[in-house]
Coordinates of C-alpha atoms in Angstrom, one line a residue:
X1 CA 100.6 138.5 123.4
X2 CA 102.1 135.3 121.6
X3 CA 104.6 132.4 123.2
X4 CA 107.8 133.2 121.1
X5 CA 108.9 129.7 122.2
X6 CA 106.0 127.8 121.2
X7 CA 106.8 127.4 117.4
X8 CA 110.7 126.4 118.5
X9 CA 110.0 124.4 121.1
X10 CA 109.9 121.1 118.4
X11 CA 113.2 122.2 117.0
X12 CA 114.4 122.6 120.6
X13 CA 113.9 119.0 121.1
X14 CA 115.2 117.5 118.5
X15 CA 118.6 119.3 119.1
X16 CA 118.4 117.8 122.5
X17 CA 118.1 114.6 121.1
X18 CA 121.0 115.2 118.8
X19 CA 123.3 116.4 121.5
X20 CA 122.1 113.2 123.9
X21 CA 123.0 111.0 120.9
X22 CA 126.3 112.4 120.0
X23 CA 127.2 112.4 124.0
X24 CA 126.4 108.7 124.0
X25 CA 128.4 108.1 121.2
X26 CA 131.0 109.9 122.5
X27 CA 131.3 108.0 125.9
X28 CA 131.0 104.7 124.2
X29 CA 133.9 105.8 121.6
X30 CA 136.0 106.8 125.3
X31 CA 135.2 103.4 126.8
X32 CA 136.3 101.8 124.0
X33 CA 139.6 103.5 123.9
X34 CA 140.9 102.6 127.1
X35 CA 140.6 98.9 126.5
X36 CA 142.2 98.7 122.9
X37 CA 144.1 101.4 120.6
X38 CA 143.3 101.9 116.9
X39 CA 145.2 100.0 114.1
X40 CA 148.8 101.0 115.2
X41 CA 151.1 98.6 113.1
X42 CA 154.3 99.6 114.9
X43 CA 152.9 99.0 118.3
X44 CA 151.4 95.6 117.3
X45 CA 154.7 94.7 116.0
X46 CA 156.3 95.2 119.3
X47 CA 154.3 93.9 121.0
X48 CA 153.9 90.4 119.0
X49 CA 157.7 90.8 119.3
X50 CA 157.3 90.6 123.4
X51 CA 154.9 87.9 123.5
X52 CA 156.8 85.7 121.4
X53 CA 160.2 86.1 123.8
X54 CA 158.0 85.7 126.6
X55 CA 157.0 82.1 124.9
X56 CA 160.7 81.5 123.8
X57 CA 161.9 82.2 127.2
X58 CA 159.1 80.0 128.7
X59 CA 160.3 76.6 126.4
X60 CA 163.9 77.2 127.6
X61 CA 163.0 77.3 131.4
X62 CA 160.8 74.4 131.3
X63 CA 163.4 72.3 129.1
X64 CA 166.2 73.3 131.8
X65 CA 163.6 72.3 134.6
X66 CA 163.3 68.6 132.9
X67 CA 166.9 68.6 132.3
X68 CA 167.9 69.3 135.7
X69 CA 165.7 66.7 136.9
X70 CA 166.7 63.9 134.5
X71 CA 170.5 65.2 135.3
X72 CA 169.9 64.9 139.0
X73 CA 168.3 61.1 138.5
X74 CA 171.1 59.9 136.3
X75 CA 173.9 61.5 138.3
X76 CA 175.2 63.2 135.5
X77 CA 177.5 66.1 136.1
X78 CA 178.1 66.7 132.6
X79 CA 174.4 67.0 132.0
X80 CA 174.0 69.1 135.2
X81 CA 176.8 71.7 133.3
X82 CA 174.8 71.5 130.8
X83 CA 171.7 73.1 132.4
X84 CA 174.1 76.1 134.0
X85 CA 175.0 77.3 130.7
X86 CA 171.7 77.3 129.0
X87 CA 170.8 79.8 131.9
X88 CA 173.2 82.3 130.6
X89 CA 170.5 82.0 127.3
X90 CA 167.7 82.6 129.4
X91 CA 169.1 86.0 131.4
X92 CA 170.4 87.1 127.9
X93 CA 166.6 86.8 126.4
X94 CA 164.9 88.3 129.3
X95 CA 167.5 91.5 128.9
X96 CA 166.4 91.3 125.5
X97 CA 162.5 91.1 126.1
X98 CA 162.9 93.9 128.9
X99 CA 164.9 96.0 126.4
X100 CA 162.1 95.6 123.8
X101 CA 159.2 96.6 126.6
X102 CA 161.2 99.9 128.1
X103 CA 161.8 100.7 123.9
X104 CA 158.0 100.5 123.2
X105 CA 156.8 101.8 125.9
X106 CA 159.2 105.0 125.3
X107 CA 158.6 105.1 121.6
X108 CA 154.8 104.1 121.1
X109 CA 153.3 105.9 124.1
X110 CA 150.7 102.6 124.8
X111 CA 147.9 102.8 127.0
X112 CA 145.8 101.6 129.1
X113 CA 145.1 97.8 127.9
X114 CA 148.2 97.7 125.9
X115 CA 150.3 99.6 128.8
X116 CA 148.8 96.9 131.2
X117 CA 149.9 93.8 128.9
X118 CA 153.8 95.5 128.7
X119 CA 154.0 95.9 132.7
X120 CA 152.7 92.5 133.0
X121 CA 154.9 90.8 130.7
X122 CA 157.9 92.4 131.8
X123 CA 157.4 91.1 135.1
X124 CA 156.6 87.6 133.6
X125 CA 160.0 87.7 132.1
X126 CA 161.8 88.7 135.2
X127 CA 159.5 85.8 136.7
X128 CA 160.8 83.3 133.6
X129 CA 164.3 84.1 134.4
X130 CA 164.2 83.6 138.3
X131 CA 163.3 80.3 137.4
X132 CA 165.8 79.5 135.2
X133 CA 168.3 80.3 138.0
X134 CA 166.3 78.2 140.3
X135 CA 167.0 75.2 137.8
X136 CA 170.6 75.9 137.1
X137 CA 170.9 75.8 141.5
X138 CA 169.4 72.4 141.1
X139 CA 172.0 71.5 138.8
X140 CA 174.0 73.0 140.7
X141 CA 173.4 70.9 143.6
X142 CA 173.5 67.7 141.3
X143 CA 177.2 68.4 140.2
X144 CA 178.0 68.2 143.8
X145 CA 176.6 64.7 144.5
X146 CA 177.1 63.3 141.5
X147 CA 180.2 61.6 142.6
X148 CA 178.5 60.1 145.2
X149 CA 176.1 56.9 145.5
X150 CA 172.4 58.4 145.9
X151 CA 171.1 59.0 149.2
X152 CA 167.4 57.5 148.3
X153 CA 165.3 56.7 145.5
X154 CA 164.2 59.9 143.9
X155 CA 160.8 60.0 143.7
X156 CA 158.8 62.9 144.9
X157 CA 161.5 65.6 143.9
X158 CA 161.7 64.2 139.7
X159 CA 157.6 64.3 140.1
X160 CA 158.3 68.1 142.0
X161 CA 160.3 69.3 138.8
X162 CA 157.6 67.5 136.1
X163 CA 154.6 69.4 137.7
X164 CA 156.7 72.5 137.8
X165 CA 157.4 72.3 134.3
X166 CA 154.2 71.4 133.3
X167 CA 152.9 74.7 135.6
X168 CA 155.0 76.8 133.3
X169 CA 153.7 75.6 130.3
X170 CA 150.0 76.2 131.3
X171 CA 150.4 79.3 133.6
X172 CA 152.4 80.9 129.3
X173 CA 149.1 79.5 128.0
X174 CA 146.7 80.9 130.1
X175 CA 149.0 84.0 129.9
X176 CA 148.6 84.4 126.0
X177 CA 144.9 83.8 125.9
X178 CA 144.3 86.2 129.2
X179 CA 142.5 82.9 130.9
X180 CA 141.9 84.0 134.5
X181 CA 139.9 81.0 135.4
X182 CA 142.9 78.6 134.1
X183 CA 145.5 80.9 135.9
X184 CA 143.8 80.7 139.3
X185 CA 143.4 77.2 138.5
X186 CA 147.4 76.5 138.1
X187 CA 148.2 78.9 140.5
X188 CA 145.9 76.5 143.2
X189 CA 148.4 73.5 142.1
X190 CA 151.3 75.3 143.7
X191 CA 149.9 73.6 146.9
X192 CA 150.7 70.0 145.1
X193 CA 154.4 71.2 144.8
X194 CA 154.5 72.1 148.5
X195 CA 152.9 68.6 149.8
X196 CA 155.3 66.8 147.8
X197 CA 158.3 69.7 149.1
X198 CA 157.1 68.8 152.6
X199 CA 157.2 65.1 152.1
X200 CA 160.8 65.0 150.5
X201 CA 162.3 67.3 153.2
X202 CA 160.6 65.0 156.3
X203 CA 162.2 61.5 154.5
X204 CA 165.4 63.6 154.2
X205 CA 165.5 64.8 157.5
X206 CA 164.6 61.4 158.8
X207 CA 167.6 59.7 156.9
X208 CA 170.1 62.8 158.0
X209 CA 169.2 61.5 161.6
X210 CA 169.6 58.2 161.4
X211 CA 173.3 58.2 160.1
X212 CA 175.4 61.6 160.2
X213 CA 177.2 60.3 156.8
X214 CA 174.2 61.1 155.0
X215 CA 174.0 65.0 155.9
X216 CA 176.1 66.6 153.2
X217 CA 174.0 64.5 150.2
X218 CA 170.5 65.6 152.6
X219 CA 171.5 68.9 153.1
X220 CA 172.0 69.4 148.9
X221 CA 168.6 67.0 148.1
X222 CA 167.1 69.7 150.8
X223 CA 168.7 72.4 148.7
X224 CA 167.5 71.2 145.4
X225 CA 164.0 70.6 146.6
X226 CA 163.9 74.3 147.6
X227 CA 164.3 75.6 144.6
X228 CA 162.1 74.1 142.6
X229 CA 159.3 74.6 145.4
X230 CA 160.2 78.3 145.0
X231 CA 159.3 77.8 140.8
X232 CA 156.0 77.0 141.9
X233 CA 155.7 79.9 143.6
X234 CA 157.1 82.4 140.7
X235 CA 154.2 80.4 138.7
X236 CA 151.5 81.9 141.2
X237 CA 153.5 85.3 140.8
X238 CA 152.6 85.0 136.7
X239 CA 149.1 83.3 137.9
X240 CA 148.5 87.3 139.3
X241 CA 149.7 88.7 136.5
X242 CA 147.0 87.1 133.9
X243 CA 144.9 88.5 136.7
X244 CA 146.0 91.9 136.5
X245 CA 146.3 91.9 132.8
X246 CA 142.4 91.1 132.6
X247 CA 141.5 93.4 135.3
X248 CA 143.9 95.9 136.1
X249 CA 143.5 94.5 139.5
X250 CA 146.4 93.0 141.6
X251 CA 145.1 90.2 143.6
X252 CA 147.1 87.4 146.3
X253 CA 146.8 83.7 144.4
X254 CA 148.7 82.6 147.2
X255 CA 147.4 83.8 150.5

C-alpha cells in the first residue's frame, strides 16, 4: 500500500506558503488603509480647502488679540471698534470652514485618518472663533474705559495678550505638521498666562481696596484679563486636538 499524500505533500506546502504570503500582504494593505486613503483628488481638495481656513482664521484671531491689546494701552475706542467688527469676519469664516467639513464629510465618505483630521479641525475652528469673541470682549471692555485716565500702568495684561497670540500661532503650527511634542509643549505655557492672570487680578484687587473710585475701571481690567486667560485655555483645547489627530486618543493637557 502507497502514501497517496507523499508525492503532494511538496505542492501542499508551497500553497501554504502562497496563502501565508498573500494573508500578510493582505493585513499590511488593511493597516495601511486606515491611516491614509488612496489618491482621491476631490477629497484632498477639500480638505487643503479646511486647513487653509483654519490658518486664515488663525492670522485674524491673533491680529485681533494684538489689536485689542494695543487698543487697550492707547485708550483708543475707535481702535477698540475696530476689533468688534473684525469678529463678525472671524464667525463668518468659521461658518464657512464648518460648512466645508459637514459637505466633505457627507459627499467624500473619509475615513479613519482623514475622518480624524475633519473632526479635529472643526473643533479647532469652533476653538478659533471662541477666541475671537474673547478679543472683541476685551475691546469691549476698553471702549468702556477709554474715556477715563488709566487705572495702572499696564504691564502684565499687554504681555498676557502677546503670549496668547504668540500660543495661537504655534499651537496652528504644531497643528499643520501634527507635532505632539510641540503641542504639549504650548499647551504647558498656558500656566505662564495664569501666573501673570493671577498677578494682574491681586494688583487690581489691591488698588479696588484702597480707594472705591477705582472699582468700575478694576472691575473691567478684571474683566479683560479673564478673557484672554480663557484664550489660553482654548489653546490647550487645540493642544488636545493635535493629540487626537496623531493618535485617535483624547487626552487632558490641562489637568
Amino acid at each position: 500500500m502507497t502514501d497517496d499524500r507523499s508525492p503532494n505533500a511538496p505542492q501542499a506546502t508551497e500553497a501554504s506558503q502562497i496563502v501565508a504570503e498573500a494573508l500578510s500582504v493582505a493585513a499590511r494593505a488593511a493597516a495601511q488603509m486606515t491611516e491614509t486613503h488612496p489618491s482621491r483628488p476631490g477629497l484632498d481638495q477639500e480638505m487643503r480647502e479646511v486647513k487653509d481656513g483654519i490658518l486664515r482664521m488663525g492670522s485674524l484671531v491673533e491680529e485681533s488679540i494684538r489689536a485689542a491689546m494695543a487698543a487697550l494701552v492707547a485708550h483708543d475706542a475707535d481702535a477698540a471698534l475696530a476689533v468688534i467688527l473684525a469678529d463678525g469676519r472671524i464667525n463668518e469664516m468659521q461658518r464657512e470652514v464648518s460648512g466645508l467639513i459637514t459637505r466633505t464629510i457627507a459627499t467624500q465618505s473619509p475615513v479613519a485618518r482623514d475622518l480624524r483630521f475633519l473632526l479635529a479641525l472643526d473643533h479647532v475652528g469652533y476653538e478659533l472663533e471662541r477666541m475671537g469673541d474673547h478679543a472683541a470682549s476685551v475691546a469691549k471692555q476698553v471702549r468702556k474705559l477709554a474715556p477715563e485716565p488709566p487705572l495702572k500702568r499696564y504691564i502684565d495684561l499687554p504681555a498676557m495678550g502677546e503670549l496668547a497670540a504668540q500660543l495661537v500661532g504655534g499651537i496652528l503650527r504644531a497643528l499643520v505638521d501634527v507635532d505632539v511634542e510641540a503641542a504639549r509643549s504650548i499647551a504647558a505655557r498656558d500656566d505662564e498666562i495664569d501666573a501673570l492672570y493671577h498677578r494682574t487680578f491681586d494688583e487690581v484687587v489691591s488698588l479696588m481696596r484702597a480707594d472705591p473710585g477705582n472699582v468700575d475701571r478694576g472691575t473691567r481690567i478684571l474683566f479683560a484679563s479673564h478673557y484672554v486667560e480663557r484664550i489660553g485655555d482654548r489653546v490647550t483645547n487645540i493642544a488636545e486636538d493635535v493629540v487626537f489627530l496623531a493618535s485617535g486618543e483624547i487626552e487632558d493637557l490641562n489637568p
